[in-house]
Amino acid sequence: MSLKDKLEVLKNETSKKIQAAADLATLNQIRVETLGKKGPITEVLRGMKDLSAEERPKVGAFANEIRDYLTAAVETKKTELEQAVMDKALAEEAIDVTLPGRQVPVGGRHVLTQILEEIEDIFVGMGYQVIEGNEVESDHYNFERMNLPKDHPARDMQDTFYISEETLIRTHTSPVQARVMEKHDFSKGPLRMISPGKVFRRDTDDATHSHQFHQIEGLVVDKNVTMADLKGTLEVMMQKMFGADRKIRLRPSYFPFTEPSVEVDVSCFKCGGAGCNVCKYTGWIEILGAGMVHPDVLSMSGIDPEEYSGFAFGIGPDRVAMLRYGVNDIRSFYQNDVRFLSQFKGE
Ligand code: FA5
């Protein structure tokens, strides 16, 4: 077979292979095998030295023609295969822009945080400072400065977790009273503060008790502060929390750090006082403890009880949230069940 015929056969066979190539890798292999340095065309061109001077340019031109032809055929097929790959990807990865977007879950503040902030706002609006107390507290501030010496029987109502003999996690927010009173400079004005935070007791958990809960302490000390100021302040707060028609009622009570001491009830926001399941058919809901700051508590903080007087109160905001939202188990606030918490997302 002449060289020319060999080249003709090579052209036909390679063209068929190129057409049949199913993917880019196969096509590249065909290109390397046919048109590469070790391929048959290069070999033919190398063998040209044996040809006559007359034949040599003709065969050379033909070989180049075939090489150009096959190179172009490879390029065309390559474009075709690349397009197929692209079409397949486009078909598979098609995005339907009319589908509804995927919702990103947005969190919210915990319902108890919302209640705390709401109460803070009410008191900040009346000129109170918001003070952060210590969760780990000394026996001295938690009990002794609150008029509960070591052997006082009322300590039993607030047993807690002790870190050492003298250090504990606080049982109420009242120690903040002592910490603030001993630092206050009355030449700069009266003392008006609230202090929200976590407190801890060795209470057995049930529907209305948790071993960890919140309190908001309130304290006002100035000259001539009276029970009327306490009542007026708490009434404003309750009306803002539970509605403008609310009334409050003070009942005598006992706390070692206030004298006199009161339990404060608010008229039922559900039935308005007629009696219902929220107020246990009494028309009133017990909401907080309060009283006039005991003279001994003032003196222990370096304040002269002959000159100054004050009132204090302690609210349990967890129970406020229960009442407001009809939650019948306090433990729900602490179990971190998103189905429960997401009901109170706020704005
Ligand atoms: C006190 O802790 C006083 N320090 C409050 C006080 C402050 C009185 C200033 C006078 C002046 P008491 O133990 O009653 O008081 O608790 C106050 C509130 O905390 C209760 O009314 C209740 O709402 C809440 N509370 C008490 N124990 C628990 C508990 N285990 N779980 C949830 N809330 C509780």
mmCIF file of C-alpha atoms and ligand atoms in Angstrom:
data_model
loop_
_atom_site.group_PDB
_atom_site.id
_atom_site.type_symbol
_atom_site.label_atom_id
_atom_site.label_comp_id
_atom_site.label_asym_id
_atom_site.label_seq_id
_atom_site.Cartn_x
_atom_site.Cartn_y
_atom_site.Cartn_z
ATOM 1 C CA MET A 1 0.000 0.000 0.000
ATOM 2 C CA SER A 2 1.391 3.386 -0.942
ATOM 3 C CA LEU A 3 1.950 5.998 1.711
ATOM 4 C CA LYS A 4 -0.850 8.042 0.268
ATOM 5 C CA ASP A 5 -3.268 5.117 0.556
ATOM 6 C CA LYS A 6 -2.125 4.462 4.106
ATOM 7 C CA LEU A 7 -2.878 8.075 4.975
ATOM 8 C CA GLU A 8 -6.294 7.813 3.342
ATOM 9 C CA VAL A 9 -7.164 4.730 5.457
ATOM 10 C CA LEU A 10 -5.896 6.460 8.581
ATOM 11 C CA LYS A 11 -8.077 9.493 7.851
ATOM 12 C CA ASN A 12 -11.231 7.397 7.425
ATOM 13 C CA GLU A 13 -10.675 5.187 10.449
ATOM 14 C CA THR A 14 -9.758 8.075 12.735
ATOM 15 C CA SER A 15 -12.742 10.125 11.560
ATOM 16 C CA LYS A 16 -15.035 7.255 12.536
ATOM 17 C CA LYS A 17 -13.387 6.941 15.967
ATOM 18 C CA ILE A 18 -13.708 10.672 16.568
ATOM 19 C CA GLN A 19 -17.389 10.586 15.669
ATOM 20 C CA ALA A 20 -17.969 7.627 18.009
ATOM 21 C CA ALA A 21 -16.138 9.146 21.012
ATOM 22 C CA ALA A 22 -18.623 9.199 23.898
ATOM 23 C CA ASP A 23 -16.773 11.552 26.217
ATOM 24 C CA LEU A 24 -13.953 14.065 26.379
ATOM 25 C CA ALA A 25 -11.440 11.615 27.876
ATOM 26 C CA THR A 26 -11.866 9.146 24.998
ATOM 27 C CA LEU A 27 -11.619 11.960 22.472
ATOM 28 C CA ASN A 28 -8.389 13.194 24.008
ATOM 29 C CA GLN A 29 -6.963 9.706 23.887
ATOM 30 C CA ILE A 30 -7.770 9.464 20.152
ATOM 31 C CA ARG A 31 -6.108 12.833 19.548
ATOM 32 C CA VAL A 32 -2.926 11.816 21.347
ATOM 33 C CA GLU A 33 -2.771 8.438 19.624
ATOM 34 C CA THR A 34 -3.357 9.826 16.112
ATOM 35 C CA LEU A 35 -1.918 13.306 16.042
ATOM 36 C CA GLY A 36 0.682 13.039 18.825
ATOM 37 C CA LYS A 37 4.453 12.753 18.414
ATOM 38 C CA LYS A 38 4.332 8.985 18.443
ATOM 39 C CA GLY A 39 1.265 8.817 16.209
ATOM 40 C CA PRO A 40 1.017 7.459 12.626
ATOM 41 C CA ILE A 41 1.007 10.833 10.899
ATOM 42 C CA THR A 42 4.289 11.860 12.480
ATOM 43 C CA GLU A 43 5.611 8.462 11.459
ATOM 44 C CA VAL A 44 4.603 9.000 7.822
ATOM 45 C CA LEU A 45 6.251 12.398 7.819
ATOM 46 C CA ARG A 46 9.416 10.818 9.223
ATOM 47 C CA GLY A 47 9.414 8.164 6.432
ATOM 48 C CA MET A 48 9.405 10.831 3.742
ATOM 49 C CA LYS A 49 13.183 10.831 3.526
ATOM 50 C CA ASP A 50 12.915 7.565 1.544
ATOM 51 C CA LEU A 51 10.671 9.133 -1.078
ATOM 52 C CA SER A 52 11.845 10.618 -4.348
ATOM 53 C CA ALA A 53 12.360 14.354 -4.516
ATOM 54 C CA GLU A 54 9.366 14.586 -6.799
ATOM 55 C CA GLU A 55 6.947 12.691 -4.556
ATOM 56 C CA ARG A 56 8.098 14.172 -1.287
ATOM 57 C CA PRO A 57 6.266 17.562 -1.439
ATOM 58 C CA LYS A 58 3.033 15.978 -2.637
ATOM 59 C CA VAL A 59 2.932 13.384 0.156
ATOM 60 C CA GLY A 60 4.035 16.032 2.650
ATOM 61 C CA ALA A 61 1.226 18.356 1.601
ATOM 62 C CA PHE A 62 -1.313 15.489 1.758
ATOM 63 C CA ALA A 63 -0.136 14.420 5.217
ATOM 64 C CA ASN A 64 -0.479 18.012 6.463
ATOM 65 C CA GLU A 65 -3.919 18.246 4.928
ATOM 66 C CA ILE A 66 -5.026 15.091 6.759
ATOM 67 C CA ARG A 67 -3.521 16.302 10.030
ATOM 68 C CA ASP A 68 -5.420 19.609 9.698
ATOM 69 C CA TYR A 69 -8.588 17.769 8.816
ATOM 70 C CA LEU A 70 -8.372 15.452 11.825
ATOM 71 C CA THR A 71 -7.373 18.287 14.170
ATOM 72 C CA ALA A 72 -10.477 20.219 13.064
ATOM 73 C CA ALA A 73 -12.635 17.086 13.490
ATOM 74 C CA VAL A 74 -11.338 16.650 17.067
ATOM 75 C CA GLU A 75 -12.089 20.325 17.831
ATOM 76 C CA THR A 76 -15.633 20.091 16.479
ATOM 77 C CA LYS A 77 -16.320 16.924 18.471
ATOM 78 C CA LYS A 78 -14.811 18.479 21.580
ATOM 79 C CA THR A 79 -17.163 21.469 21.354
ATOM 80 C CA GLU A 80 -20.065 19.098 20.835
ATOM 81 C CA LEU A 81 -19.184 16.963 23.890
ATOM 82 C CA GLU A 82 -18.581 20.022 26.088
ATOM 83 C CA GLN A 83 -21.970 21.376 25.122
ATOM 84 C CA ALA A 84 -23.552 18.029 26.027
ATOM 85 C CA VAL A 85 -21.901 18.090 29.459
ATOM 86 C CA MET A 86 -23.191 21.632 29.998
ATOM 87 C CA ASP A 87 -26.721 20.770 28.812
ATOM 88 C CA LYS A 88 -26.848 17.807 31.168
ATOM 89 C CA ALA A 89 -25.696 19.903 34.137
ATOM 90 C CA LEU A 90 -28.209 22.624 33.317
ATOM 91 C CA ALA A 91 -31.015 20.120 33.095
ATOM 92 C CA GLU A 92 -30.073 18.415 36.353
ATOM 93 C CA GLU A 93 -29.378 21.541 38.371
ATOM 94 C CA ALA A 94 -32.357 23.495 37.144
ATOM 95 C CA ILE A 95 -33.621 26.025 39.723
ATOM 96 C CA ASP A 96 -37.304 26.705 39.878
ATOM 97 C CA VAL A 97 -37.372 30.385 40.753
ATOM 98 C CA THR A 98 -41.120 30.225 41.348
ATOM 99 C CA LEU A 99 -40.734 27.863 44.335
ATOM 100 C CA PRO A 100 -41.314 29.514 47.734
ATOM 101 C CA GLY A 101 -38.074 30.383 49.569
ATOM 102 C CA ARG A 102 -36.775 28.265 52.412
ATOM 103 C CA GLN A 103 -37.579 29.944 55.724
ATOM 104 C CA VAL A 104 -34.650 30.763 57.988
ATOM 105 C CA PRO A 105 -35.786 30.156 61.568
ATOM 106 C CA VAL A 106 -35.501 33.374 63.558
ATOM 107 C CA GLY A 107 -35.121 33.125 67.322
ATOM 108 C CA GLY A 108 -36.662 35.422 69.893
ATOM 109 C CA ARG A 109 -36.057 36.524 73.436
ATOM 110 C CA HIS A 110 -37.122 34.083 76.137
ATOM 111 C CA VAL A 111 -40.547 34.865 77.552
ATOM 112 C CA LEU A 112 -39.046 35.502 81.005
ATOM 113 C CA THR A 113 -36.514 37.940 79.532
ATOM 114 C CA GLN A 114 -39.407 39.753 77.890
ATOM 115 C CA ILE A 115 -41.264 40.059 81.212
ATOM 116 C CA LEU A 116 -38.097 41.253 83.004
ATOM 117 C CA GLU A 117 -37.467 43.876 80.334
ATOM 118 C CA GLU A 118 -41.068 45.011 80.420
ATOM 119 C CA ILE A 119 -40.902 45.524 84.204
ATOM 120 C CA GLU A 120 -37.502 47.232 83.875
ATOM 121 C CA ASP A 121 -38.997 49.660 81.332
ATOM 122 C CA ILE A 122 -41.856 50.548 83.681
ATOM 123 C CA PHE A 123 -39.451 51.397 86.518
ATOM 124 C CA VAL A 124 -36.854 53.145 84.361
ATOM 125 C CA GLY A 125 -39.777 55.333 83.257
ATOM 126 C CA MET A 126 -40.290 56.264 86.945
ATOM 127 C CA GLY A 127 -36.620 57.215 87.421
ATOM 128 C CA TYR A 128 -35.264 53.956 88.860
ATOM 129 C CA GLN A 129 -31.790 52.597 88.143
ATOM 130 C CA VAL A 130 -31.433 48.952 87.106
ATOM 131 C CA ILE A 131 -28.745 47.250 89.198
ATOM 132 C CA GLU A 132 -27.197 43.864 88.563
ATOM 133 C CA GLY A 133 -26.502 41.880 91.709
ATOM 134 C CA ASN A 134 -24.334 38.844 92.428
ATOM 135 C CA GLU A 135 -25.721 35.341 91.961
ATOM 136 C CA VAL A 136 -22.983 33.988 94.227
ATOM 137 C CA GLU A 137 -23.457 35.856 97.480
ATOM 138 C CA SER A 138 -22.144 35.801 101.015
ATOM 139 C CA ASP A 139 -24.189 34.673 103.994
ATOM 140 C CA HIS A 140 -23.538 38.157 105.336
ATOM 141 C CA TYR A 141 -25.431 39.997 102.571
ATOM 142 C CA ASN A 142 -27.987 37.298 101.759
ATOM 143 C CA PHE A 143 -29.123 36.822 105.366
ATOM 144 C CA GLU A 144 -27.410 38.831 108.096
ATOM 145 C CA ARG A 145 -27.723 42.245 106.497
ATOM 146 C CA MET A 146 -31.361 41.384 105.796
ATOM 147 C CA ASN A 147 -31.945 40.997 109.511
ATOM 148 C CA LEU A 148 -31.689 37.197 109.422
ATOM 149 C CA PRO A 149 -28.916 36.310 111.860
ATOM 150 C CA LYS A 150 -27.464 32.800 111.823
ATOM 151 C CA ASP A 151 -30.026 31.231 114.170
ATOM 152 C CA HIS A 152 -33.092 33.015 112.764
ATOM 153 C CA PRO A 153 -35.972 30.587 112.146
ATOM 154 C CA ALA A 154 -37.057 32.394 108.943
ATOM 155 C CA ARG A 155 -33.858 31.124 107.300
ATOM 156 C CA ASP A 156 -35.600 27.774 106.994
ATOM 157 C CA MET A 157 -37.964 29.202 104.363
ATOM 158 C CA GLN A 158 -35.005 29.989 102.117
ATOM 159 C CA ASP A 159 -32.622 27.081 102.309
ATOM 160 C CA THR A 160 -30.156 27.037 99.462
ATOM 161 C CA PHE A 161 -27.013 25.567 97.960
ATOM 162 C CA TYR A 162 -23.891 26.441 99.947
ATOM 163 C CA ILE A 163 -20.502 26.763 98.288
ATOM 164 C CA SER A 164 -18.819 27.113 101.659
ATOM 165 C CA GLU A 165 -20.005 27.942 105.179
ATOM 166 C CA GLU A 166 -20.095 31.646 104.294
ATOM 167 C CA THR A 167 -20.755 31.565 100.530
ATOM 168 C CA LEU A 168 -23.948 30.503 98.827
ATOM 169 C CA ILE A 169 -26.023 31.061 95.726
ATOM 170 C CA ARG A 170 -28.487 33.727 96.724
ATOM 171 C CA THR A 171 -31.989 32.806 97.823
ATOM 172 C CA HIS A 172 -33.515 36.161 96.926
ATOM 173 C CA THR A 173 -32.526 39.446 95.293
ATOM 174 C CA SER A 174 -32.829 41.322 98.625
ATOM 175 C CA PRO A 175 -29.032 41.304 99.330
ATOM 176 C CA VAL A 176 -28.749 43.828 96.489
ATOM 177 C CA GLN A 177 -30.610 46.240 98.810
ATOM 178 C CA ALA A 178 -27.750 46.141 101.309
ATOM 179 C CA ARG A 179 -25.079 46.419 98.625
ATOM 180 C CA VAL A 180 -26.726 49.477 97.081
ATOM 181 C CA MET A 181 -27.689 51.186 100.348
ATOM 182 C CA GLU A 182 -24.174 51.100 101.823
ATOM 183 C CA LYS A 183 -22.779 52.843 98.729
ATOM 184 C CA HIS A 184 -25.503 55.390 98.078
ATOM 185 C CA ASP A 185 -24.650 59.068 98.322
ATOM 186 C CA PHE A 186 -27.860 60.870 99.348
ATOM 187 C CA SER A 187 -26.381 64.253 98.502
ATOM 188 C CA LYS A 188 -26.895 63.217 94.870
ATOM 189 C CA GLY A 189 -30.602 62.396 95.370
ATOM 190 C CA PRO A 190 -32.882 59.640 96.618
ATOM 191 C CA LEU A 191 -32.120 55.952 96.124
ATOM 192 C CA ARG A 192 -34.451 54.312 93.595
ATOM 193 C CA MET A 193 -33.455 51.002 92.110
ATOM 194 C CA ILE A 194 -34.700 47.691 90.822
ATOM 195 C CA SER A 195 -32.574 44.591 90.511
ATOM 196 C CA PRO A 196 -33.739 41.639 88.414
ATOM 197 C CA GLY A 197 -31.943 38.300 88.392
ATOM 198 C CA LYS A 198 -31.791 34.606 89.131
ATOM 199 C CA VAL A 199 -32.220 33.196 92.626
ATOM 200 C CA PHE A 200 -31.931 29.657 93.968
ATOM 201 C CA ARG A 201 -33.637 27.665 96.689
ATOM 202 C CA ARG A 202 -33.641 24.149 97.880
ATOM 203 C CA ASP A 203 -37.335 23.921 96.930
ATOM 204 C CA THR A 204 -38.757 20.740 95.489
ATOM 205 C CA ASP A 205 -39.754 21.433 91.878
ATOM 206 C CA ASP A 206 -43.474 21.316 91.207
ATOM 207 C CA ALA A 207 -45.951 23.205 89.013
ATOM 208 C CA THR A 208 -45.436 26.502 90.869
ATOM 209 C CA HIS A 209 -41.949 26.034 92.382
ATOM 210 C CA SER A 210 -38.578 25.779 90.713
ATOM 211 C CA HIS A 211 -35.202 25.455 92.468
ATOM 212 C CA GLN A 212 -34.027 28.274 90.181
ATOM 213 C CA PHE A 213 -36.326 31.187 89.408
ATOM 214 C CA HIS A 214 -36.265 34.956 89.007
ATOM 215 C CA GLN A 215 -36.991 37.853 91.278
ATOM 216 C CA ILE A 216 -37.058 41.573 90.795
ATOM 217 C CA GLU A 217 -36.111 43.540 93.861
ATOM 218 C CA GLY A 218 -37.304 47.109 94.209
ATOM 219 C CA LEU A 219 -35.993 49.663 96.703
ATOM 220 C CA VAL A 220 -36.642 53.333 97.372
ATOM 221 C CA VAL A 221 -34.966 55.197 100.251
ATOM 222 C CA ASP A 222 -35.344 58.900 100.903
ATOM 223 C CA LYS A 223 -36.679 61.264 103.511
ATOM 224 C CA ASN A 224 -40.411 60.850 104.208
ATOM 225 C CA VAL A 225 -41.027 57.735 102.117
ATOM 226 C CA THR A 226 -44.324 56.174 103.252
ATOM 227 C CA MET A 227 -46.561 53.148 102.666
ATOM 228 C CA ALA A 228 -48.657 55.395 100.403
ATOM 229 C CA ASP A 229 -45.638 55.700 98.074
ATOM 230 C CA LEU A 230 -45.265 51.925 98.070
ATOM 231 C CA LYS A 231 -48.918 51.375 97.279
ATOM 232 C CA GLY A 232 -49.019 54.029 94.533
ATOM 233 C CA THR A 233 -45.866 52.688 92.887
ATOM 234 C CA LEU A 234 -47.062 49.096 92.862
ATOM 235 C CA GLU A 235 -50.478 50.115 91.576
ATOM 236 C CA VAL A 236 -48.900 51.900 88.599
ATOM 237 C CA MET A 237 -46.783 48.849 87.897
ATOM 238 C CA MET A 238 -49.717 46.417 88.057
ATOM 239 C CA GLN A 239 -51.861 48.621 85.844
ATOM 240 C CA LYS A 240 -49.106 48.771 83.251
ATOM 241 C CA MET A 241 -48.577 45.014 83.415
ATOM 242 C CA PHE A 242 -52.155 43.785 83.666
ATOM 243 C CA GLY A 243 -54.411 46.629 82.461
ATOM 244 C CA ALA A 244 -55.561 50.106 83.526
ATOM 245 C CA ASP A 245 -58.536 48.790 85.553
ATOM 246 C CA ARG A 246 -56.414 46.771 87.983
ATOM 247 C CA LYS A 247 -56.536 47.487 91.712
ATOM 248 C CA ILE A 248 -54.168 46.239 94.370
ATOM 249 C CA ARG A 249 -54.766 45.061 97.918
ATOM 250 C CA LEU A 250 -52.233 44.899 100.755
ATOM 251 C CA ARG A 251 -52.452 42.151 103.372
ATOM 252 C CA PRO A 252 -50.333 42.026 106.524
ATOM 253 C CA SER A 253 -47.414 39.632 106.258
ATOM 254 C CA TYR A 254 -43.991 39.024 107.704
ATOM 255 C CA PHE A 255 -40.471 39.472 106.356
ATOM 256 C CA PRO A 256 -37.554 40.014 108.756
ATOM 257 C CA PHE A 257 -36.221 42.872 106.625
ATOM 258 C CA THR A 258 -39.412 44.961 106.380
ATOM 259 C CA GLU A 259 -41.656 46.425 109.043
ATOM 260 C CA PRO A 260 -44.546 46.490 108.448
ATOM 261 C CA SER A 261 -44.576 43.768 105.792
ATOM 262 C CA VAL A 262 -47.303 43.064 103.258
ATOM 263 C CA GLU A 263 -48.349 40.570 100.632
ATOM 264 C CA VAL A 264 -49.664 42.379 97.587
ATOM 265 C CA ASP A 265 -52.597 41.027 95.593
ATOM 266 C CA VAL A 266 -53.795 42.374 92.255
ATOM 267 C CA SER A 267 -57.440 42.217 91.185
ATOM 268 C CA CYS A 268 -57.870 39.387 88.702
ATOM 269 C CA PHE A 269 -57.127 40.516 85.154
ATOM 270 C CA LYS A 270 -59.231 37.709 83.709
ATOM 271 C CA CYS A 271 -62.525 38.077 85.563
ATOM 272 C CA GLY A 272 -62.041 41.619 86.895
ATOM 273 C CA GLY A 273 -62.693 40.420 90.459
ATOM 274 C CA ALA A 274 -65.848 38.346 89.984
ATOM 275 C CA GLY A 275 -64.009 35.036 90.494
ATOM 276 C CA CYS A 276 -62.617 32.559 87.985
ATOM 277 C CA ASN A 277 -60.109 29.723 87.657
ATOM 278 C CA VAL A 278 -57.111 32.114 87.354
ATOM 279 C CA CYS A 279 -57.792 33.741 90.753
ATOM 280 C CA LYS A 280 -59.114 30.528 92.289
ATOM 281 C CA TYR A 281 -62.543 32.220 92.626
ATOM 282 C CA THR A 282 -61.250 34.863 95.086
ATOM 283 C CA GLY A 283 -61.080 37.792 92.646
ATOM 284 C CA TRP A 284 -57.458 38.475 93.735
ATOM 285 C CA ILE A 285 -54.061 37.116 92.705
ATOM 286 C CA GLU A 286 -51.083 37.142 95.067
ATOM 287 C CA ILE A 287 -48.209 38.710 93.203
ATOM 288 C CA LEU A 288 -45.404 39.940 95.468
ATOM 289 C CA GLY A 289 -44.019 40.612 98.920
ATOM 290 C CA ALA A 290 -43.201 44.115 100.114
ATOM 291 C CA GLY A 291 -42.911 46.430 103.082
ATOM 292 C CA MET A 292 -41.195 49.396 104.670
ATOM 293 C CA VAL A 293 -37.450 48.817 105.014
ATOM 294 C CA HIS A 294 -36.752 47.677 108.582
ATOM 295 C CA PRO A 295 -34.904 50.367 110.618
ATOM 296 C CA ASP A 296 -32.224 47.807 111.547
ATOM 297 C CA VAL A 297 -31.582 47.070 107.852
ATOM 298 C CA LEU A 298 -31.130 50.791 107.234
ATOM 299 C CA SER A 299 -28.734 51.197 110.210
ATOM 300 C CA MET A 300 -26.677 48.141 109.199
ATOM 301 C CA SER A 301 -26.122 49.891 105.836
ATOM 302 C CA GLY A 302 -25.057 53.126 107.511
ATOM 303 C CA ILE A 303 -28.346 54.987 106.938
ATOM 304 C CA ASP A 304 -29.968 56.806 109.874
ATOM 305 C CA PRO A 305 -33.534 55.431 110.264
ATOM 306 C CA GLU A 306 -34.525 58.577 112.164
ATOM 307 C CA GLU A 307 -33.832 60.635 109.089
ATOM 308 C CA TYR A 308 -34.536 58.253 106.211
ATOM 309 C CA SER A 309 -37.199 55.688 105.420
ATOM 310 C CA GLY A 310 -37.813 53.414 102.490
ATOM 311 C CA PHE A 311 -39.939 50.749 100.916
ATOM 312 C CA ALA A 312 -38.892 47.520 99.238
ATOM 313 C CA PHE A 313 -40.618 44.810 97.261
ATOM 314 C CA GLY A 314 -39.762 41.488 95.648
ATOM 315 C CA ILE A 315 -41.679 40.210 92.617
ATOM 316 C CA GLY A 316 -41.561 36.690 91.204
ATOM 317 C CA PRO A 317 -41.674 37.400 87.443
ATOM 318 C CA ASP A 318 -41.900 33.693 86.569
ATOM 319 C CA ARG A 319 -45.257 33.588 88.299
ATOM 320 C CA VAL A 320 -46.266 36.869 86.637
ATOM 321 C CA ALA A 321 -45.556 35.222 83.262
ATOM 322 C CA MET A 322 -47.556 32.135 84.283
ATOM 323 C CA LEU A 323 -50.554 34.252 85.196
ATOM 324 C CA ARG A 324 -50.363 36.470 82.197
ATOM 325 C CA TYR A 325 -50.082 33.641 79.661
ATOM 326 C CA GLY A 326 -52.042 30.931 81.468
ATOM 327 C CA VAL A 327 -48.975 28.684 81.787
ATOM 328 C CA ASN A 328 -49.837 26.040 84.367
ATOM 329 C CA ASP A 329 -46.359 24.638 85.027
ATOM 330 C CA ILE A 330 -43.363 26.854 85.893
ATOM 331 C CA ARG A 331 -40.975 24.138 84.721
ATOM 332 C CA SER A 332 -42.041 24.774 81.112
ATOM 333 C CA PHE A 333 -39.966 27.977 81.179
ATOM 334 C CA TYR A 334 -36.798 26.025 81.900
ATOM 335 C CA GLN A 335 -37.136 22.965 79.706
ATOM 336 C CA ASN A 336 -36.065 24.673 76.472
ATOM 337 C CA ASP A 337 -38.774 23.095 74.361
ATOM 338 C CA VAL A 338 -38.878 25.222 71.217
ATOM 339 C CA ARG A 339 -42.547 24.331 70.620
ATOM 340 C CA PHE A 340 -43.396 25.974 73.958
ATOM 341 C CA LEU A 341 -40.985 28.911 73.729
ATOM 342 C CA SER A 342 -41.810 29.885 70.138
ATOM 343 C CA GLN A 343 -45.336 30.854 71.261
ATOM 344 C CA PHE A 344 -43.803 33.903 72.956
ATOM 345 C CA LYS A 345 -41.613 35.254 70.193
ATOM 346 C CA GLY A 346 -42.511 38.885 70.826
ATOM 347 C CA GLU A 347 -42.026 41.442 68.073
HETATM 348 C C1 FA5 B 1 -38.741 37.034 99.243
HETATM 349 O O1 FA5 B 1 -37.909 36.361 98.624
HETATM 350 C C2 FA5 B 1 -38.466 38.429 99.655
HETATM 351 N N1 FA5 B 1 -37.068 38.716 99.500
HETATM 352 C C3 FA5 B 1 -39.324 39.390 98.881
HETATM 353 C C4 FA5 B 1 -39.318 40.762 99.468
HETATM 354 C C5 FA5 B 1 -38.442 41.718 99.009
HETATM 355 C C6 FA5 B 1 -40.210 41.118 100.499
HETATM 356 C C7 FA5 B 1 -38.433 42.986 99.576
HETATM 357 C C8 FA5 B 1 -40.194 42.360 101.052
HETATM 358 C C9 FA5 B 1 -39.320 43.288 100.595
HETATM 359 P P1 FA5 B 1 -40.644 35.265 98.985
HETATM 360 O O2 FA5 B 1 -39.926 34.116 99.548
HETATM 361 O O3 FA5 B 1 -42.113 35.345 99.270
HETATM 362 O O4 FA5 B 1 -40.015 36.617 99.410
HETATM 363 O O5 FA5 B 1 -40.466 35.253 97.391
HETATM 364 C C10 FA5 B 1 -40.913 36.307 96.588
HETATM 365 C C11 FA5 B 1 -41.573 35.769 95.320
HETATM 366 O O6 FA5 B 1 -40.699 34.850 94.653
HETATM 367 C C12 FA5 B 1 -42.835 34.952 95.593
HETATM 368 O O7 FA5 B 1 -43.951 35.807 95.694
HETATM 369 C C13 FA5 B 1 -42.906 34.099 94.367
HETATM 370 O O8 FA5 B 1 -43.500 34.812 93.291
HETATM 371 C C14 FA5 B 1 -41.463 33.857 94.034
HETATM 372 N N2 FA5 B 1 -41.018 32.511 94.469
HETATM 373 C C15 FA5 B 1 -40.663 32.100 95.702
HETATM 374 N N3 FA5 B 1 -40.256 30.809 95.683
HETATM 375 C C16 FA5 B 1 -40.352 30.399 94.408
HETATM 376 C C17 FA5 B 1 -40.055 29.166 93.726
HETATM 377 N N4 FA5 B 1 -39.545 28.115 94.342
HETATM 378 N N5 FA5 B 1 -40.279 29.099 92.391
HETATM 379 C C18 FA5 B 1 -40.773 30.177 91.746
HETATM 380 N N6 FA5 B 1 -41.043 31.355 92.308
HETATM 381 C C19 FA5 B 1 -40.852 31.472 93.620
#
